JSON list of C-alpha atoms in Angstrom, two decimals:
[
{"chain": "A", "resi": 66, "resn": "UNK", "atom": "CA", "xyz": [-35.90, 55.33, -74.44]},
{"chain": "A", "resi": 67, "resn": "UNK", "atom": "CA", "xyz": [-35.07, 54.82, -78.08]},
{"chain": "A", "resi": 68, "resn": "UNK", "atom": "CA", "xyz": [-32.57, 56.58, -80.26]},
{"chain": "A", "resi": 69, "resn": "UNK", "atom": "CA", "xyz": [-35.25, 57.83, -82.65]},
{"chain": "A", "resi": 70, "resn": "UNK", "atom": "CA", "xyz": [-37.92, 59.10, -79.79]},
{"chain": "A", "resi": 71, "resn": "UNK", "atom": "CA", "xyz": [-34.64, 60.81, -78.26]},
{"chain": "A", "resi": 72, "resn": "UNK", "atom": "CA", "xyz": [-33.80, 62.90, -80.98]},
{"chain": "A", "resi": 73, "resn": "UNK", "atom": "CA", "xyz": [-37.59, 64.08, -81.22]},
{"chain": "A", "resi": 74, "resn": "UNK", "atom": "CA", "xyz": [-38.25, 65.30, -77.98]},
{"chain": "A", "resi": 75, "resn": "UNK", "atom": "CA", "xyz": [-34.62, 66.87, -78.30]},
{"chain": "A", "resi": 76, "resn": "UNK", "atom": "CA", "xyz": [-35.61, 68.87, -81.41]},
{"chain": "A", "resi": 77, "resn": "UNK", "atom": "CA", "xyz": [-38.98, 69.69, -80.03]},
{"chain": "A", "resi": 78, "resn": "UNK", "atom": "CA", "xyz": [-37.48, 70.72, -76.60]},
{"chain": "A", "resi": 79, "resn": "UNK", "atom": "CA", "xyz": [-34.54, 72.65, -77.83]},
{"chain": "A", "resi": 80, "resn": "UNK", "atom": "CA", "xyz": [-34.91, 72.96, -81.80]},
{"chain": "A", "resi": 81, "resn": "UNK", "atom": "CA", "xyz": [-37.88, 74.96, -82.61]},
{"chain": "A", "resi": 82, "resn": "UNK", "atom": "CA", "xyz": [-36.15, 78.00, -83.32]},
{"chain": "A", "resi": 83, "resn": "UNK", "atom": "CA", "xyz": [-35.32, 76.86, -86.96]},
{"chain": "A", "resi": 84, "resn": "UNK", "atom": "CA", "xyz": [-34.13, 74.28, -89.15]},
{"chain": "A", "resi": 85, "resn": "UNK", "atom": "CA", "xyz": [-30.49, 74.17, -88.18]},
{"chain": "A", "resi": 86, "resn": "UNK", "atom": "CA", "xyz": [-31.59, 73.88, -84.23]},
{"chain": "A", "resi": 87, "resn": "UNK", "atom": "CA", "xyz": [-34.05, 71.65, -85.02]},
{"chain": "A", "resi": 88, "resn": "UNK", "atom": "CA", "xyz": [-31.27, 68.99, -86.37]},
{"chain": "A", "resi": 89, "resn": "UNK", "atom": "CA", "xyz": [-28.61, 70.27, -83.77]},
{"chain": "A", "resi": 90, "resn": "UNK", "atom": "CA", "xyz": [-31.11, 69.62, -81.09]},
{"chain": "A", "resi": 91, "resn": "UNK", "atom": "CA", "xyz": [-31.90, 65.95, -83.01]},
{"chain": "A", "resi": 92, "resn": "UNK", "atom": "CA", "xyz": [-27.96, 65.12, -82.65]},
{"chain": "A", "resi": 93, "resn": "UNK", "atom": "CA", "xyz": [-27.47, 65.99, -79.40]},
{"chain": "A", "resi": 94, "resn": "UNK", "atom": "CA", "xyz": [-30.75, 64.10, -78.45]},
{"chain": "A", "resi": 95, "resn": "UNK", "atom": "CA", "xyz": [-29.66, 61.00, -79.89]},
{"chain": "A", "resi": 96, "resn": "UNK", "atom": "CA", "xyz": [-25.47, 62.00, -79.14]},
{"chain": "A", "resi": 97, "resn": "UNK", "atom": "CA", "xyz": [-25.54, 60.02, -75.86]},
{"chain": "A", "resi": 98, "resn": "UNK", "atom": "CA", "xyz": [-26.69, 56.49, -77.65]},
{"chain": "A", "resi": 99, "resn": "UNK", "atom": "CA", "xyz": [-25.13, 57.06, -80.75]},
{"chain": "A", "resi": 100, "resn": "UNK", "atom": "CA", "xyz": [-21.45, 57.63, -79.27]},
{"chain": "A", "resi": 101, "resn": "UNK", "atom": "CA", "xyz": [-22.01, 54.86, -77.04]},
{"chain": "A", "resi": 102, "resn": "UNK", "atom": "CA", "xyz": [-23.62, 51.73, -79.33]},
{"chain": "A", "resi": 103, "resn": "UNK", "atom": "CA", "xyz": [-22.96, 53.24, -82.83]},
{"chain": "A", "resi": 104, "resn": "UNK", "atom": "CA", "xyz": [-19.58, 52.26, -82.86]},
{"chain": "A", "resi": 105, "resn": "UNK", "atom": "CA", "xyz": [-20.33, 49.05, -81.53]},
{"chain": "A", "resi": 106, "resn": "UNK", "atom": "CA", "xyz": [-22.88, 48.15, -84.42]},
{"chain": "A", "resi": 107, "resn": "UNK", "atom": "CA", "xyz": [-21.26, 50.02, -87.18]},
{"chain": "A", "resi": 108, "resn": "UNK", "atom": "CA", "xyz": [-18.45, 47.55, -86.18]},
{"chain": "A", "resi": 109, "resn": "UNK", "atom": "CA", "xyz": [-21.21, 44.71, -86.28]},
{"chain": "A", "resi": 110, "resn": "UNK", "atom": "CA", "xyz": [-22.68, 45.52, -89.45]},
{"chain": "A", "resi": 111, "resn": "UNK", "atom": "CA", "xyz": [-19.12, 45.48, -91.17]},
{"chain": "A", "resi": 112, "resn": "UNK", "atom": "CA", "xyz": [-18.85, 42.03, -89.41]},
{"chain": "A", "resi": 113, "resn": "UNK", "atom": "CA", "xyz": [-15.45, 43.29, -87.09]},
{"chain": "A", "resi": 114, "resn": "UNK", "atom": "CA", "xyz": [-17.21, 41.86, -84.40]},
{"chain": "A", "resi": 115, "resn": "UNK", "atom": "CA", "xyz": [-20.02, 39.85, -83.25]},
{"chain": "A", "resi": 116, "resn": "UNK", "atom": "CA", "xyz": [-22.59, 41.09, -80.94]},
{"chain": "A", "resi": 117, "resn": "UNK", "atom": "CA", "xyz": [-24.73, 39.50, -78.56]},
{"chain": "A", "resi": 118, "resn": "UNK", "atom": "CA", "xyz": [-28.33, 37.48, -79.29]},
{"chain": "A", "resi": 119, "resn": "UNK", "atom": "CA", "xyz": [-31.21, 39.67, -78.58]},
{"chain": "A", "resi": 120, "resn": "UNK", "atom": "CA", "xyz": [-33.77, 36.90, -78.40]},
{"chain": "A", "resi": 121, "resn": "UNK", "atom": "CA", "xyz": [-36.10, 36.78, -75.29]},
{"chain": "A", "resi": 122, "resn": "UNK", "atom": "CA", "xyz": [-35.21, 40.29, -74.42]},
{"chain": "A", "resi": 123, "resn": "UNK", "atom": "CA", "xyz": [-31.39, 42.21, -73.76]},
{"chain": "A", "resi": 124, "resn": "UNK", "atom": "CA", "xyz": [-28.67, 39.92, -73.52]},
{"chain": "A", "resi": 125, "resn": "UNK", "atom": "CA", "xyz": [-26.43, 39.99, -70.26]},
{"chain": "A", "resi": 126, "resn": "UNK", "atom": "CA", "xyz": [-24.53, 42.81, -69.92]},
{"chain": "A", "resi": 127, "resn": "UNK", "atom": "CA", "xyz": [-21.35, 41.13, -69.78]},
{"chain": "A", "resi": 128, "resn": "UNK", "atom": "CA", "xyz": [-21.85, 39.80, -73.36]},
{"chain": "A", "resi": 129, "resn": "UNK", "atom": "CA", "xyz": [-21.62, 43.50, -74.61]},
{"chain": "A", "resi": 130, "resn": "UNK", "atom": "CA", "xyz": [-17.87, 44.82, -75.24]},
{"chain": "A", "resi": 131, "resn": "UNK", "atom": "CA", "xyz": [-16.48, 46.61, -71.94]},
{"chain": "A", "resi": 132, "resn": "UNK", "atom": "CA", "xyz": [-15.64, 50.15, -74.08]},
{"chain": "A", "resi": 133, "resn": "UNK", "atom": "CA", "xyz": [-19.39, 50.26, -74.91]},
{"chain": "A", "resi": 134, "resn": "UNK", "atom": "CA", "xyz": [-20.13, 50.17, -71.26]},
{"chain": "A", "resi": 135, "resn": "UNK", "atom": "CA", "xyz": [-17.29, 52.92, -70.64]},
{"chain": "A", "resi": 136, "resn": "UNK", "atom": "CA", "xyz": [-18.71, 55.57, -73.44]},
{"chain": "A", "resi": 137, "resn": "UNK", "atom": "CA", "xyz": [-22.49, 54.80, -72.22]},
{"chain": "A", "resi": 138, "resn": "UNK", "atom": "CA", "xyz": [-21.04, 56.12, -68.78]},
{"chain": "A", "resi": 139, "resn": "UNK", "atom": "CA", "xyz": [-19.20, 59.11, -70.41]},
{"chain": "A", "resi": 140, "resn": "UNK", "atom": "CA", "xyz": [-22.42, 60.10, -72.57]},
{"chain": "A", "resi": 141, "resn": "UNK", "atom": "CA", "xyz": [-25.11, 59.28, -70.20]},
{"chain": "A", "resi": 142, "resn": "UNK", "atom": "CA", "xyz": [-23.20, 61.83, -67.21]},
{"chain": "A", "resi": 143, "resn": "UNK", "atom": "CA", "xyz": [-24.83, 64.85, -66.20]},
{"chain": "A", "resi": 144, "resn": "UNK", "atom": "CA", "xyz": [-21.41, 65.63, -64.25]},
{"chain": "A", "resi": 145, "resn": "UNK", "atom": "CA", "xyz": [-19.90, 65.13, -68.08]},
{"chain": "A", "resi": 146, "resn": "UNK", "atom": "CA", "xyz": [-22.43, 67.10, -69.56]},
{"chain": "A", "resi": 147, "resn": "UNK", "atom": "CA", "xyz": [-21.51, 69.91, -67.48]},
{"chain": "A", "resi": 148, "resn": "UNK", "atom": "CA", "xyz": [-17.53, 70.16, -68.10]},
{"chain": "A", "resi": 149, "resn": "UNK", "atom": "CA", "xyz": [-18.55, 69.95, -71.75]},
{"chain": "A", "resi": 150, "resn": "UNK", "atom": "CA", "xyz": [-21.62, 73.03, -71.18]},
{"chain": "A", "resi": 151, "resn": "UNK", "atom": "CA", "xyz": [-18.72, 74.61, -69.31]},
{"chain": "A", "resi": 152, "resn": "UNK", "atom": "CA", "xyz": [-16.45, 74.65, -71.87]},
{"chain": "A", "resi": 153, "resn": "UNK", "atom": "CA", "xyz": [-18.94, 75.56, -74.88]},
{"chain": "A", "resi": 154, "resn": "UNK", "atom": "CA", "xyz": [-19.79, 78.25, -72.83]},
{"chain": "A", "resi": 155, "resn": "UNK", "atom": "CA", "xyz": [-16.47, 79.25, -71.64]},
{"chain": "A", "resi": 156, "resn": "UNK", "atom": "CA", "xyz": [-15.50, 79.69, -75.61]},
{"chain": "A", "resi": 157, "resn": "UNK", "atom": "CA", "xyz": [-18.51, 81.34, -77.12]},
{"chain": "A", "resi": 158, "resn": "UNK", "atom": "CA", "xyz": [-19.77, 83.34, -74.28]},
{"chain": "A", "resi": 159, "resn": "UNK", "atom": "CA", "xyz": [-23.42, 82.34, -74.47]},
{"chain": "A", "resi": 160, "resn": "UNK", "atom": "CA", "xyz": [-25.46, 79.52, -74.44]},
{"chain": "A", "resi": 161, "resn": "UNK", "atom": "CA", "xyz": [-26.30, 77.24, -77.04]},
{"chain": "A", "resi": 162, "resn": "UNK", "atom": "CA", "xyz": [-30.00, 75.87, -76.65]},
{"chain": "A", "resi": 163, "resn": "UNK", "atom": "CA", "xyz": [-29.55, 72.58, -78.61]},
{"chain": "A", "resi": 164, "resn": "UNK", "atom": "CA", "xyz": [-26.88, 71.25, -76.25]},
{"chain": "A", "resi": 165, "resn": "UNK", "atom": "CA", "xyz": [-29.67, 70.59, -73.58]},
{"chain": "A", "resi": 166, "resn": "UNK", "atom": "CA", "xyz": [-31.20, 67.64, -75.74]},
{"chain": "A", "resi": 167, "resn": "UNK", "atom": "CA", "xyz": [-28.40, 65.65, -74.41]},
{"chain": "A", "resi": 168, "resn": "UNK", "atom": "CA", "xyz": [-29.25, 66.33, -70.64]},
{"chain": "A", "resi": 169, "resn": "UNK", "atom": "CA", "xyz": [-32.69, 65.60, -71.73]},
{"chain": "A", "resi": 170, "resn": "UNK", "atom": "CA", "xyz": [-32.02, 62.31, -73.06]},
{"chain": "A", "resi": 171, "resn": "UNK", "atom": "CA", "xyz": [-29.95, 61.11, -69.94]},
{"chain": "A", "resi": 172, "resn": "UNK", "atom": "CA", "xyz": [-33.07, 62.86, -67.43]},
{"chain": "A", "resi": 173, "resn": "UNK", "atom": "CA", "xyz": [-35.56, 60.58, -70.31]},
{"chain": "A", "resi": 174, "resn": "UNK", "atom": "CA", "xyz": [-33.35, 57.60, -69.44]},
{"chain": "A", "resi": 175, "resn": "UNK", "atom": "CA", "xyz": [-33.41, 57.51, -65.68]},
{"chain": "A", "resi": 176, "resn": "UNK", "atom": "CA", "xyz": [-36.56, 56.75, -64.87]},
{"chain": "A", "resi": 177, "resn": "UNK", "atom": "CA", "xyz": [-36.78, 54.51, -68.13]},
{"chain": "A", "resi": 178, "resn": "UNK", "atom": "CA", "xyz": [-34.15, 52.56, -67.80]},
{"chain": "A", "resi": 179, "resn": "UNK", "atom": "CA", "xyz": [-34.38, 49.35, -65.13]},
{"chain": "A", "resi": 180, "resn": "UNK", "atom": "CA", "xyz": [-31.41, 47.96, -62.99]},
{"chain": "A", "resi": 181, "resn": "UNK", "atom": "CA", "xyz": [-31.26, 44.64, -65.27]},
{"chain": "A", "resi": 182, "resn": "UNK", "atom": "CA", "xyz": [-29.88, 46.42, -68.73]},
{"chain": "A", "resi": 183, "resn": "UNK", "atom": "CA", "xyz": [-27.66, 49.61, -68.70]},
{"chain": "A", "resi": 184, "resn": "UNK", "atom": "CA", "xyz": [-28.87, 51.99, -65.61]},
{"chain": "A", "resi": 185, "resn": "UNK", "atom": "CA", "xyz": [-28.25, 55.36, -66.66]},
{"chain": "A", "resi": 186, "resn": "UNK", "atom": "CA", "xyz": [-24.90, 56.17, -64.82]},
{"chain": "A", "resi": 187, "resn": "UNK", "atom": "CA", "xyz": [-26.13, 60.12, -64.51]},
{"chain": "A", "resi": 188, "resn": "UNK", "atom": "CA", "xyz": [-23.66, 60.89, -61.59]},
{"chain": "A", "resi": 189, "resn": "UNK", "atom": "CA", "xyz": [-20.76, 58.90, -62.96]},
{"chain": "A", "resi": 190, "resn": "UNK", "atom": "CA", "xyz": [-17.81, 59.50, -62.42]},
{"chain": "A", "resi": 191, "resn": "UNK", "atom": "CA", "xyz": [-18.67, 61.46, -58.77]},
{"chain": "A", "resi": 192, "resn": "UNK", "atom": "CA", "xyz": [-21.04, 58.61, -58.00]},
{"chain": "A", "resi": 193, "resn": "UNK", "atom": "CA", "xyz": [-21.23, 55.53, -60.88]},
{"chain": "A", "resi": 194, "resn": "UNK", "atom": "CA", "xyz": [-22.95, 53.24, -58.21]},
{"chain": "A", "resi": 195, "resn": "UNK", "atom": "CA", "xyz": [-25.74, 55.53, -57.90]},
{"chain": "A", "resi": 196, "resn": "UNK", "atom": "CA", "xyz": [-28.60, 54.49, -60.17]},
{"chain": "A", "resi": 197, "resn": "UNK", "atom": "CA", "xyz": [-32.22, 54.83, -60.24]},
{"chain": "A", "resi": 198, "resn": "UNK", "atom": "CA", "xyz": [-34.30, 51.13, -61.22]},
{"chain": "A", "resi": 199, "resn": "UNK", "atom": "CA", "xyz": [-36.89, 52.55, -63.67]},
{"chain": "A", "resi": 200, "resn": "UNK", "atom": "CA", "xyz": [-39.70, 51.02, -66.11]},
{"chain": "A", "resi": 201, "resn": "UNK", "atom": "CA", "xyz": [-37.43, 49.61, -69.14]},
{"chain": "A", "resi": 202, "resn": "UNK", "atom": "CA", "xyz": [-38.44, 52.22, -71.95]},
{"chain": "A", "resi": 203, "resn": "UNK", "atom": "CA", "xyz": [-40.19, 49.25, -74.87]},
{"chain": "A", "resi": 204, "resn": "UNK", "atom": "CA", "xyz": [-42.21, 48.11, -71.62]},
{"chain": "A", "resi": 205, "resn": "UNK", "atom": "CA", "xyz": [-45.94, 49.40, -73.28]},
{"chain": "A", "resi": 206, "resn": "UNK", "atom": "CA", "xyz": [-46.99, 51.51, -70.12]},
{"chain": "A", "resi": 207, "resn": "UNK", "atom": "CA", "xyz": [-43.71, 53.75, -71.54]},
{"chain": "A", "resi": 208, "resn": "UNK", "atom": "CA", "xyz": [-43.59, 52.83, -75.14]},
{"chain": "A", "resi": 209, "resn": "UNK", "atom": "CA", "xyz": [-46.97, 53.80, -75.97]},
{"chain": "A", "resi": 210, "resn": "UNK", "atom": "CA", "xyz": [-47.52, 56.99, -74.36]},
{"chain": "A", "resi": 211, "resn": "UNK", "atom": "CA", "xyz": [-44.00, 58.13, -75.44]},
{"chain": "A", "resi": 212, "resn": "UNK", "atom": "CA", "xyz": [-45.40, 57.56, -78.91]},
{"chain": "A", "resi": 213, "resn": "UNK", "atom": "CA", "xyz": [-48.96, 59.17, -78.67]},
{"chain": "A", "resi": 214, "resn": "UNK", "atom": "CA", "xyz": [-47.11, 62.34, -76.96]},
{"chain": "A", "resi": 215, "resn": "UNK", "atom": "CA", "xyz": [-44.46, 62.31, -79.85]},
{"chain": "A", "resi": 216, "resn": "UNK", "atom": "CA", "xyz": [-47.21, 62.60, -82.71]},
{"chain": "A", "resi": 217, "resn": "UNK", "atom": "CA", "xyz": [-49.78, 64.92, -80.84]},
{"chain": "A", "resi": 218, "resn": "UNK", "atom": "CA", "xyz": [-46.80, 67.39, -79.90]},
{"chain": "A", "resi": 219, "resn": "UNK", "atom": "CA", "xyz": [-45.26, 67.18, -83.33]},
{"chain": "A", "resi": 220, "resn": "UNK", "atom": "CA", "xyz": [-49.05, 67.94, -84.64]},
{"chain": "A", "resi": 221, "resn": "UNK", "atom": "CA", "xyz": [-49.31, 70.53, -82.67]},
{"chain": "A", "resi": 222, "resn": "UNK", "atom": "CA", "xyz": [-46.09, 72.03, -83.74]},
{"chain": "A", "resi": 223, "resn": "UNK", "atom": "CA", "xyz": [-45.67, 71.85, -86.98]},
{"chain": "A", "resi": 224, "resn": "UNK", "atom": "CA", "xyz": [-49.13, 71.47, -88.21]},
{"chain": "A", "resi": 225, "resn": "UNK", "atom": "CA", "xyz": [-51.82, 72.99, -86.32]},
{"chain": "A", "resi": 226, "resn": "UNK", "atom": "CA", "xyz": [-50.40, 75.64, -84.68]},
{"chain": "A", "resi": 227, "resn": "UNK", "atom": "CA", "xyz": [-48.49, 77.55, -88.42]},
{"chain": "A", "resi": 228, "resn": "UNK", "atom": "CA", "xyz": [-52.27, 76.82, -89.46]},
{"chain": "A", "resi": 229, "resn": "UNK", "atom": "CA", "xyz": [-53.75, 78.60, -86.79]},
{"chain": "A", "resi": 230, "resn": "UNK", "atom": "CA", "xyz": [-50.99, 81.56, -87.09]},
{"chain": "A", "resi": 231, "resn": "UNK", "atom": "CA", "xyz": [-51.21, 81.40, -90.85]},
{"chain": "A", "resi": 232, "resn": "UNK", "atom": "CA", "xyz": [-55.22, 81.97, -90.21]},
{"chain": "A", "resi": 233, "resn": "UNK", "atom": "CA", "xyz": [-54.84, 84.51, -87.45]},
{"chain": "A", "resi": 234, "resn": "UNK", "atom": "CA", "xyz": [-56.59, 82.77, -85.03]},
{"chain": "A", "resi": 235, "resn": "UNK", "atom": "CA", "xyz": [-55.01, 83.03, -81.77]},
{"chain": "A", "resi": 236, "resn": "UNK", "atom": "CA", "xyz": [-53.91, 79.70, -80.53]},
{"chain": "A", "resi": 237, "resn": "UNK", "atom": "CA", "xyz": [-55.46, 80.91, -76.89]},
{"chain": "A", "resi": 238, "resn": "UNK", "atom": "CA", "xyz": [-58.82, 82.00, -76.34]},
{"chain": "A", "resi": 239, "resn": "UNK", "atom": "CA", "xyz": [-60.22, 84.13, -73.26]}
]
């Protein structure tokens, strides 16, 4: 899925709470993507290194640095994301809701991510050869409903619903 559609369902999953959950939720949502190709096109938009052609679809996989391929498998772990939960947890002694964005995003990318272009490696580094072969995510039969969820729930959210409360309507009728 893309960066931008991660960090949404991220804050809406995990960030509703308020404003500083909401953007905590956003970053860890887009975390997994942003630690593993930021680098790598911060360091092509300063021109420190060229990056691959992108026309006719994703280039090979082979034309994309090997430490970009290492920190996609690092970020896109749920093993990882569990020694890191661990830890947080370990340290503050309770649970901090905007931290699940970033299993969300790598549970978004399995099924939306196909076998040609960066599986999601969700069991590295117990299993890294076990991958699912999903629907790429810009294929329209993902794209577009991922979009027309993303502004109904967002409606919902943060227009309707404070409209309805704000009213005193109850949002459920019997």
């Amino acid at each position: 899925m893309d960066i931008l559609s991660h960090g949404l369902w991220g804050s809406v999953a995990f960030g509703r709470k308020n404003r500083r959950d909401f953007w905590a939720s956003f970053f860890f949502g887009v975390a997994p993507d942003l630690f593993s190709f930021g680098l790598f096109t911060l360091f092509m938009v300063l021109g420190l290194t060229s990056g691959p052609e992108w026309v006719g679809g994703p280039p090979p996989e082979s034309s994309i640095l090997s430490y970009v391929h290492t920190l996609y498998d690092v970020t896109h772990s749920l093993i990882v994301f569990a020694l890191v939960y661990l830890v947080v947890f370990a340290v503050w002694r309770k649970h901090y809701l905007p931290l699940f964005a970033w299993p969300l995003h790598i549970l978004v990318d399995i099924p939306t991510h196909s076998a040609a272009f960066f599986p999601t490696p969700f069991l590295w580094p117990l299993a890294p050869s076990v991958q699912i072969n999903g629907i790429p995510w810009a294929h329209p039969i993902i794209f577009i409903p991922n979009i027309v969820l993303l502004v109904l729930i967002y409606f919902y959210f943060f227009y309707w619903r404070p409209r309805q409360r704000a009213s005193g309507v109850s949002t459920f009728t019997r």
